[in-house]
Amino acid sequence: MADHIPDTPPIGRMYCPGCEPAVDPMREILDVRWCERHMPQGAGLDDTMAGATTSVSGSGEAGGEDNRRWCEVLHRRRV
């Protein structure tokens, strides 16, 4: 067994949707890589409407608080 596992070579070709708008992704495997000229800016009207919120709970997993409540219900001790 080898200590080093070589990287898997890419199977798709690099593709910028702005440079090649007529490419059919059903005909070949494409690896989307935006060039500097066509890179999405992230400052459009839809981007300003999307917000990000942060909530801190005592769990390290997504939805942990709800999961904890279900575990209490399902695994409670019977007296």
PDB file of N, CA and C in Angstrom:
ATOM      1  N   MET A   1       0.839  -1.174   0.000  1.00  0.00           N
ATOM      2  CA  MET A   1       0.000   0.000   0.000  1.00  0.00           C
ATOM      3  C   MET A   1       0.887   1.242   0.000  1.00  0.00           C
ATOM      4  N   ALA A   2       0.582   2.179  -0.841  1.00  0.00           N
ATOM      5  CA  ALA A   2       1.381   3.398  -0.969  1.00  0.00           C
ATOM      6  C   ALA A   2       0.950   4.437   0.067  1.00  0.00           C
ATOM      7  N   ASP A   3       1.923   5.216   0.519  1.00  0.00           N
ATOM      8  CA  ASP A   3       1.621   6.292   1.469  1.00  0.00           C
ATOM      9  C   ASP A   3       1.014   7.503   0.765  1.00  0.00           C
ATOM     10  N   HIS A   4       1.341   7.668  -0.504  1.00  0.00           N
ATOM     11  CA  HIS A   4       0.868   8.833  -1.251  1.00  0.00           C
ATOM     12  C   HIS A   4      -0.112   8.365  -2.325  1.00  0.00           C
ATOM     13  N   ILE A   5      -1.307   8.922  -2.306  1.00  0.00           N
ATOM     14  CA  ILE A   5      -2.298   8.617  -3.334  1.00  0.00           C
ATOM     15  C   ILE A   5      -2.274   9.757  -4.347  1.00  0.00           C
ATOM     16  N   PRO A   6      -1.958   9.470  -5.594  1.00  0.00           N
ATOM     17  CA  PRO A   6      -1.887  10.554  -6.584  1.00  0.00           C
ATOM     18  C   PRO A   6      -3.267  11.147  -6.857  1.00  0.00           C
ATOM     19  N   ASP A   7      -3.277  12.418  -7.225  1.00  0.00           N
ATOM     20  CA  ASP A   7      -4.537  13.091  -7.565  1.00  0.00           C
ATOM     21  C   ASP A   7      -5.152  12.440  -8.794  1.00  0.00           C
ATOM     22  N   THR A   8      -6.468  12.388  -8.808  1.00  0.00           N
ATOM     23  CA  THR A   8      -7.176  11.874  -9.969  1.00  0.00           C
ATOM     24  C   THR A   8      -7.138  12.926 -11.067  1.00  0.00           C
ATOM     25  N   PRO A   9      -6.753  12.544 -12.268  1.00  0.00           N
ATOM     26  CA  PRO A   9      -6.727  13.543 -13.341  1.00  0.00           C
ATOM     27  C   PRO A   9      -8.141  14.019 -13.651  1.00  0.00           C
ATOM     28  N   PRO A  10      -8.291  15.285 -14.026  1.00  0.00           N
ATOM     29  CA  PRO A  10      -9.635  15.794 -14.343  1.00  0.00           C
ATOM     30  C   PRO A  10     -10.203  15.087 -15.577  1.00  0.00           C
ATOM     31  N   ILE A  11     -11.501  14.778 -15.522  1.00  0.00           N
ATOM     32  CA  ILE A  11     -12.123  14.101 -16.654  1.00  0.00           C
ATOM     33  C   ILE A  11     -12.889  15.069 -17.548  1.00  0.00           C
ATOM     34  N   GLY A  12     -13.162  16.259 -17.052  1.00  0.00           N
ATOM     35  CA  GLY A  12     -13.851  17.261 -17.853  1.00  0.00           C
ATOM     36  C   GLY A  12     -12.883  18.338 -18.296  1.00  0.00           C
ATOM     37  N   ARG A  13     -13.245  19.010 -19.344  1.00  0.00           N
ATOM     38  CA  ARG A  13     -12.388  20.109 -19.785  1.00  0.00           C
ATOM     39  C   ARG A  13     -12.862  21.413 -19.149  1.00  0.00           C
ATOM     40  N   MET A  14     -11.907  22.334 -18.920  1.00  0.00           N
ATOM     41  CA  MET A  14     -12.262  23.612 -18.322  1.00  0.00           C
ATOM     42  C   MET A  14     -13.090  24.422 -19.314  1.00  0.00           C
ATOM     43  N   TYR A  15     -14.084  25.113 -18.766  1.00  0.00           N
ATOM     44  CA  TYR A  15     -15.073  25.789 -19.594  1.00  0.00           C
ATOM     45  C   TYR A  15     -15.545  27.056 -18.904  1.00  0.00           C
ATOM     46  N   CYS A  16     -15.533  28.168 -19.610  1.00  0.00           N
ATOM     47  CA  CYS A  16     -16.081  29.431 -19.115  1.00  0.00           C
ATOM     48  C   CYS A  16     -17.375  29.692 -19.881  1.00  0.00           C
ATOM     49  N   PRO A  17     -18.521  29.746 -19.186  1.00  0.00           N
ATOM     50  CA  PRO A  17     -19.798  29.989 -19.871  1.00  0.00           C
ATOM     51  C   PRO A  17     -19.844  31.315 -20.622  1.00  0.00           C
ATOM     52  N   GLY A  18     -19.090  32.300 -20.183  1.00  0.00           N
ATOM     53  CA  GLY A  18     -19.071  33.581 -20.881  1.00  0.00           C
ATOM     54  C   GLY A  18     -18.278  33.524 -22.178  1.00  0.00           C
ATOM     55  N   CYS A  19     -17.218  32.720 -22.206  1.00  0.00           N
ATOM     56  CA  CYS A  19     -16.388  32.612 -23.413  1.00  0.00           C
ATOM     57  C   CYS A  19     -17.005  31.673 -24.445  1.00  0.00           C
ATOM     58  N   GLU A  20     -17.707  30.644 -23.967  1.00  0.00           N
ATOM     59  CA  GLU A  20     -18.288  29.642 -24.868  1.00  0.00           C
ATOM     60  C   GLU A  20     -19.773  29.441 -24.559  1.00  0.00           C
ATOM     61  N   PRO A  21     -20.631  30.412 -24.864  1.00  0.00           N
ATOM     62  CA  PRO A  21     -22.044  30.306 -24.489  1.00  0.00           C
ATOM     63  C   PRO A  21     -22.819  29.218 -25.240  1.00  0.00           C
ATOM     64  N   ALA A  22     -22.324  28.753 -26.386  1.00  0.00           N
ATOM     65  CA  ALA A  22     -23.075  27.783 -27.188  1.00  0.00           C
ATOM     66  C   ALA A  22     -22.704  26.331 -26.886  1.00  0.00           C
ATOM     67  N   VAL A  23     -21.858  26.084 -25.902  1.00  0.00           N
ATOM     68  CA  VAL A  23     -21.444  24.713 -25.601  1.00  0.00           C
ATOM     69  C   VAL A  23     -22.616  23.933 -25.009  1.00  0.00           C
ATOM     70  N   ASP A  24     -22.771  22.697 -25.447  1.00  0.00           N
ATOM     71  CA  ASP A  24     -23.845  21.828 -24.953  1.00  0.00           C
ATOM     72  C   ASP A  24     -23.288  20.923 -23.851  1.00  0.00           C
ATOM     73  N   PRO A  25     -23.662  21.145 -22.582  1.00  0.00           N
ATOM     74  CA  PRO A  25     -23.131  20.325 -21.490  1.00  0.00           C
ATOM     75  C   PRO A  25     -23.632  18.885 -21.517  1.00  0.00           C
ATOM     76  N   MET A  26     -24.587  18.575 -22.365  1.00  0.00           N
ATOM     77  CA  MET A  26     -25.060  17.194 -22.478  1.00  0.00           C
ATOM     78  C   MET A  26     -24.139  16.361 -23.372  1.00  0.00           C
ATOM     79  N   ARG A  27     -23.298  17.007 -24.139  1.00  0.00           N
ATOM     80  CA  ARG A  27     -22.426  16.298 -25.078  1.00  0.00           C
ATOM     81  C   ARG A  27     -21.036  16.013 -24.518  1.00  0.00           C
ATOM     82  N   GLU A  28     -20.630  16.732 -23.477  1.00  0.00           N
ATOM     83  CA  GLU A  28     -19.299  16.523 -22.911  1.00  0.00           C
ATOM     84  C   GLU A  28     -19.287  16.916 -21.444  1.00  0.00           C
ATOM     85  N   ILE A  29     -18.281  16.439 -20.730  1.00  0.00           N
ATOM     86  CA  ILE A  29     -18.130  16.758 -19.314  1.00  0.00           C
ATOM     87  C   ILE A  29     -17.369  18.070 -19.220  1.00  0.00           C
ATOM     88  N   LEU A  30     -17.962  19.023 -18.503  1.00  0.00           N
ATOM     89  CA  LEU A  30     -17.376  20.352 -18.400  1.00  0.00           C
ATOM     90  C   LEU A  30     -17.067  20.686 -16.947  1.00  0.00           C
ATOM     91  N   ASP A  31     -15.942  21.332 -16.742  1.00  0.00           N
ATOM     92  CA  ASP A  31     -15.546  21.826 -15.427  1.00  0.00           C
ATOM     93  C   ASP A  31     -15.646  23.343 -15.505  1.00  0.00           C
ATOM     94  N   VAL A  32     -16.690  23.912 -14.901  1.00  0.00           N
ATOM     95  CA  VAL A  32     -16.945  25.348 -15.032  1.00  0.00           C
ATOM     96  C   VAL A  32     -15.887  26.129 -14.268  1.00  0.00           C
ATOM     97  N   ARG A  33     -15.156  26.925 -14.996  1.00  0.00           N
ATOM     98  CA  ARG A  33     -14.138  27.819 -14.435  1.00  0.00           C
ATOM     99  C   ARG A  33     -14.311  29.162 -15.109  1.00  0.00           C
ATOM    100  N   TRP A  34     -14.805  30.131 -14.381  1.00  0.00           N
ATOM    101  CA  TRP A  34     -15.027  31.463 -14.944  1.00  0.00           C
ATOM    102  C   TRP A  34     -13.678  32.142 -15.151  1.00  0.00           C
ATOM    103  N   CYS A  35     -13.484  32.766 -16.301  1.00  0.00           N
ATOM    104  CA  CYS A  35     -12.278  33.565 -16.533  1.00  0.00           C
ATOM    105  C   CYS A  35     -12.452  34.903 -15.812  1.00  0.00           C
ATOM    106  N   GLU A  36     -11.376  35.670 -15.701  1.00  0.00           N
ATOM    107  CA  GLU A  36     -11.447  36.954 -14.988  1.00  0.00           C
ATOM    108  C   GLU A  36     -12.437  37.916 -15.640  1.00  0.00           C
ATOM    109  N   ARG A  37     -12.526  37.864 -16.940  1.00  0.00           N
ATOM    110  CA  ARG A  37     -13.407  38.780 -17.667  1.00  0.00           C
ATOM    111  C   ARG A  37     -14.882  38.479 -17.409  1.00  0.00           C
ATOM    112  N   HIS A  38     -15.253  37.199 -17.234  1.00  0.00           N
ATOM    113  CA  HIS A  38     -16.655  36.807 -17.089  1.00  0.00           C
ATOM    114  C   HIS A  38     -17.023  36.369 -15.673  1.00  0.00           C
ATOM    115  N   MET A  39     -16.150  36.547 -14.724  1.00  0.00           N
ATOM    116  CA  MET A  39     -16.404  36.136 -13.343  1.00  0.00           C
ATOM    117  C   MET A  39     -17.660  36.824 -12.804  1.00  0.00           C
ATOM    118  N   PRO A  40     -18.632  36.062 -12.257  1.00  0.00           N
ATOM    119  CA  PRO A  40     -19.824  36.692 -11.667  1.00  0.00           C
ATOM    120  C   PRO A  40     -19.416  37.631 -10.531  1.00  0.00           C
ATOM    121  N   GLN A  41     -20.027  38.800 -10.501  1.00  0.00           N
ATOM    122  CA  GLN A  41     -19.653  39.819  -9.531  1.00  0.00           C
ATOM    123  C   GLN A  41     -20.322  39.639  -8.178  1.00  0.00           C
ATOM    124  N   GLY A  42     -21.508  39.072  -8.141  1.00  0.00           N
ATOM    125  CA  GLY A  42     -22.194  38.910  -6.865  1.00  0.00           C
ATOM    126  C   GLY A  42     -22.732  40.222  -6.321  1.00  0.00           C
ATOM    127  N   ALA A  43     -23.037  41.163  -7.193  1.00  0.00           N
ATOM    128  CA  ALA A  43     -23.546  42.458  -6.747  1.00  0.00           C
ATOM    129  C   ALA A  43     -24.790  42.858  -7.528  1.00  0.00           C
ATOM    130  N   GLY A  44     -25.560  41.875  -7.999  1.00  0.00           N
ATOM    131  CA  GLY A  44     -26.775  42.174  -8.738  1.00  0.00           C
ATOM    132  C   GLY A  44     -27.957  42.395  -7.817  1.00  0.00           C
ATOM    133  N   LEU A  45     -29.140  42.617  -8.394  1.00  0.00           N
ATOM    134  CA  LEU A  45     -30.337  42.880  -7.603  1.00  0.00           C
ATOM    135  C   LEU A  45     -30.703  41.692  -6.707  1.00  0.00           C
ATOM    136  N   ASP A  46     -30.601  40.478  -7.231  1.00  0.00           N
ATOM    137  CA  ASP A  46     -30.935  39.304  -6.432  1.00  0.00           C
ATOM    138  C   ASP A  46     -29.953  39.107  -5.285  1.00  0.00           C
ATOM    139  N   ASP A  47     -28.697  39.472  -5.486  1.00  0.00           N
ATOM    140  CA  ASP A  47     -27.700  39.303  -4.442  1.00  0.00           C
ATOM    141  C   ASP A  47     -27.956  40.221  -3.250  1.00  0.00           C
ATOM    142  N   THR A  48     -28.496  41.410  -3.486  1.00  0.00           N
ATOM    143  CA  THR A  48     -28.775  42.322  -2.378  1.00  0.00           C
ATOM    144  C   THR A  48     -30.008  41.881  -1.596  1.00  0.00           C
ATOM    145  N   MET A  49     -30.902  41.099  -2.236  1.00  0.00           N
ATOM    146  CA  MET A  49     -32.109  40.631  -1.539  1.00  0.00           C
ATOM    147  C   MET A  49     -31.810  39.434  -0.635  1.00  0.00           C
ATOM    148  N   ALA A  50     -30.773  38.684  -0.960  1.00  0.00           N
ATOM    149  CA  ALA A  50     -30.435  37.507  -0.161  1.00  0.00           C
ATOM    150  C   ALA A  50     -29.674  37.965   1.070  1.00  0.00           C
ATOM    151  N   GLY A  51     -30.092  37.459   2.211  1.00  0.00           N
ATOM    152  CA  GLY A  51     -29.421  37.821   3.448  1.00  0.00           C
ATOM    153  C   GLY A  51     -28.811  36.601   4.105  1.00  0.00           C
ATOM    154  N   ALA A  52     -27.916  36.854   4.992  1.00  0.00           N
ATOM    155  CA  ALA A  52     -27.290  35.769   5.731  1.00  0.00           C
ATOM    156  C   ALA A  52     -27.537  36.008   7.213  1.00  0.00           C
ATOM    157  N   THR A  53     -27.972  34.992   7.887  1.00  0.00           N
ATOM    158  CA  THR A  53     -28.182  35.105   9.326  1.00  0.00           C
ATOM    159  C   THR A  53     -27.378  34.027  10.027  1.00  0.00           C
ATOM    160  N   THR A  54     -27.041  34.299  11.234  1.00  0.00           N
ATOM    161  CA  THR A  54     -26.276  33.360  12.028  1.00  0.00           C
ATOM    162  C   THR A  54     -27.063  33.033  13.282  1.00  0.00           C
ATOM    163  N   SER A  55     -27.163  31.756  13.574  1.00  0.00           N
ATOM    164  CA  SER A  55     -27.781  31.371  14.830  1.00  0.00           C
ATOM    165  C   SER A  55     -26.839  30.413  15.536  1.00  0.00           C
ATOM    166  N   VAL A  56     -26.665  30.648  16.797  1.00  0.00           N
ATOM    167  CA  VAL A  56     -25.740  29.834  17.578  1.00  0.00           C
ATOM    168  C   VAL A  56     -26.552  28.946  18.502  1.00  0.00           C
ATOM    169  N   SER A  57     -26.293  27.660  18.424  1.00  0.00           N
ATOM    170  CA  SER A  57     -26.948  26.739  19.346  1.00  0.00           C
ATOM    171  C   SER A  57     -25.869  25.873  19.984  1.00  0.00           C
ATOM    172  N   GLY A  58     -26.263  25.044  20.898  1.00  0.00           N
ATOM    173  CA  GLY A  58     -25.308  24.226  21.618  1.00  0.00           C
ATOM    174  C   GLY A  58     -24.848  22.995  20.872  1.00  0.00           C
ATOM    175  N   SER A  59     -25.246  22.821  19.642  1.00  0.00           N
ATOM    176  CA  SER A  59     -24.895  21.621  18.891  1.00  0.00           C
ATOM    177  C   SER A  59     -23.913  21.955  17.784  1.00  0.00           C
ATOM    178  N   GLY A  60     -23.095  20.985  17.406  1.00  0.00           N
ATOM    179  CA  GLY A  60     -22.134  21.185  16.354  1.00  0.00           C
ATOM    180  C   GLY A  60     -22.644  20.780  14.994  1.00  0.00           C
ATOM    181  N   GLU A  61     -23.890  20.339  14.886  1.00  0.00           N
ATOM    182  CA  GLU A  61     -24.397  19.911  13.589  1.00  0.00           C
ATOM    183  C   GLU A  61     -25.590  20.756  13.178  1.00  0.00           C
ATOM    184  N   ALA A  62     -25.853  20.783  11.886  1.00  0.00           N
ATOM    185  CA  ALA A  62     -26.975  21.555  11.374  1.00  0.00           C
ATOM    186  C   ALA A  62     -28.278  20.964  11.877  1.00  0.00           C
ATOM    187  N   GLY A  63     -29.156  21.802  12.380  1.00  0.00           N
ATOM    188  CA  GLY A  63     -30.423  21.317  12.902  1.00  0.00           C
ATOM    189  C   GLY A  63     -30.260  20.549  14.196  1.00  0.00           C
ATOM    190  N   GLY A  64     -29.187  20.755  14.888  1.00  0.00           N
ATOM    191  CA  GLY A  64     -28.876  19.983  16.089  1.00  0.00           C
ATOM    192  C   GLY A  64     -29.887  20.157  17.204  1.00  0.00           C
ATOM    193  N   GLU A  65     -30.426  21.340  17.348  1.00  0.00           N
ATOM    194  CA  GLU A  65     -31.383  21.587  18.433  1.00  0.00           C
ATOM    195  C   GLU A  65     -32.658  20.777  18.222  1.00  0.00           C
ATOM    196  N   ASP A  66     -33.174  20.757  16.998  1.00  0.00           N
ATOM    197  CA  ASP A  66     -34.357  19.945  16.712  1.00  0.00           C
ATOM    198  C   ASP A  66     -34.057  18.467  16.893  1.00  0.00           C
ATOM    199  N   ASN A  67     -32.882  18.048  16.461  1.00  0.00           N
ATOM    200  CA  ASN A  67     -32.492  16.649  16.602  1.00  0.00           C
ATOM    201  C   ASN A  67     -32.414  16.255  18.083  1.00  0.00           C
ATOM    202  N   ARG A  68     -31.881  17.153  18.904  1.00  0.00           N
ATOM    203  CA  ARG A  68     -31.770  16.871  20.334  1.00  0.00           C
ATOM    204  C   ARG A  68     -33.147  16.671  20.956  1.00  0.00           C
ATOM    205  N   ARG A  69     -34.104  17.511  20.565  1.00  0.00           N
ATOM    206  CA  ARG A  69     -35.463  17.379  21.111  1.00  0.00           C
ATOM    207  C   ARG A  69     -36.084  16.042  20.717  1.00  0.00           C
ATOM    208  N   TRP A  70     -35.916  15.632  19.448  1.00  0.00           N
ATOM    209  CA  TRP A  70     -36.467  14.347  19.010  1.00  0.00           C
ATOM    210  C   TRP A  70     -35.789  13.192  19.756  1.00  0.00           C
ATOM    211  N   CYS A  71     -34.507  13.289  19.974  1.00  0.00           N
ATOM    212  CA  CYS A  71     -33.809  12.232  20.716  1.00  0.00           C
ATOM    213  C   CYS A  71     -34.343  12.120  22.142  1.00  0.00           C
ATOM    214  N   GLU A  72     -34.631  13.265  22.770  1.00  0.00           N
ATOM    215  CA  GLU A  72     -35.190  13.228  24.121  1.00  0.00           C
ATOM    216  C   GLU A  72     -36.544  12.528  24.129  1.00  0.00           C
ATOM    217  N   VAL A  73     -37.364  12.769  23.110  1.00  0.00           N
ATOM    218  CA  VAL A  73     -38.685  12.146  23.034  1.00  0.00           C
ATOM    219  C   VAL A  73     -38.552  10.648  22.759  1.00  0.00           C
ATOM    220  N   LEU A  74     -37.755  10.284  21.778  1.00  0.00           N
ATOM    221  CA  LEU A  74     -37.663   8.888  21.360  1.00  0.00           C
ATOM    222  C   LEU A  74     -36.860   8.009  22.321  1.00  0.00           C
ATOM    223  N   HIS A  75     -35.862   8.569  22.972  1.00  0.00           N
ATOM    224  CA  HIS A  75     -34.975   7.753  23.812  1.00  0.00           C
ATOM    225  C   HIS A  75     -35.129   8.025  25.302  1.00  0.00           C
ATOM    226  N   ARG A  76     -36.261   8.608  25.672  1.00  0.00           N
ATOM    227  CA  ARG A  76     -36.428   8.894  27.099  1.00  0.00           C
ATOM    228  C   ARG A  76     -36.576   7.587  27.884  1.00  0.00           C
ATOM    229  N   ARG A  77     -36.208   7.655  29.105  1.00  0.00           N
ATOM    230  CA  ARG A  77     -36.278   6.468  29.965  1.00  0.00           C
ATOM    231  C   ARG A  77     -37.707   6.237  30.409  1.00  0.00           C
ATOM    232  N   ARG A  78     -38.097   5.006  30.402  1.00  0.00           N
ATOM    233  CA  ARG A  78     -39.439   4.657  30.860  1.00  0.00           C
ATOM    234  C   ARG A  78     -39.361   4.300  32.334  1.00  0.00           C
ATOM    235  N   VAL A  79     -40.239   4.879  33.108  1.00  0.00           N
ATOM    236  CA  VAL A  79     -40.212   4.667  34.555  1.00  0.00           C
ATOM    237  C   VAL A  79     -41.263   3.664  34.952  1.00  0.00           C
TER     238      VAL A  79
END
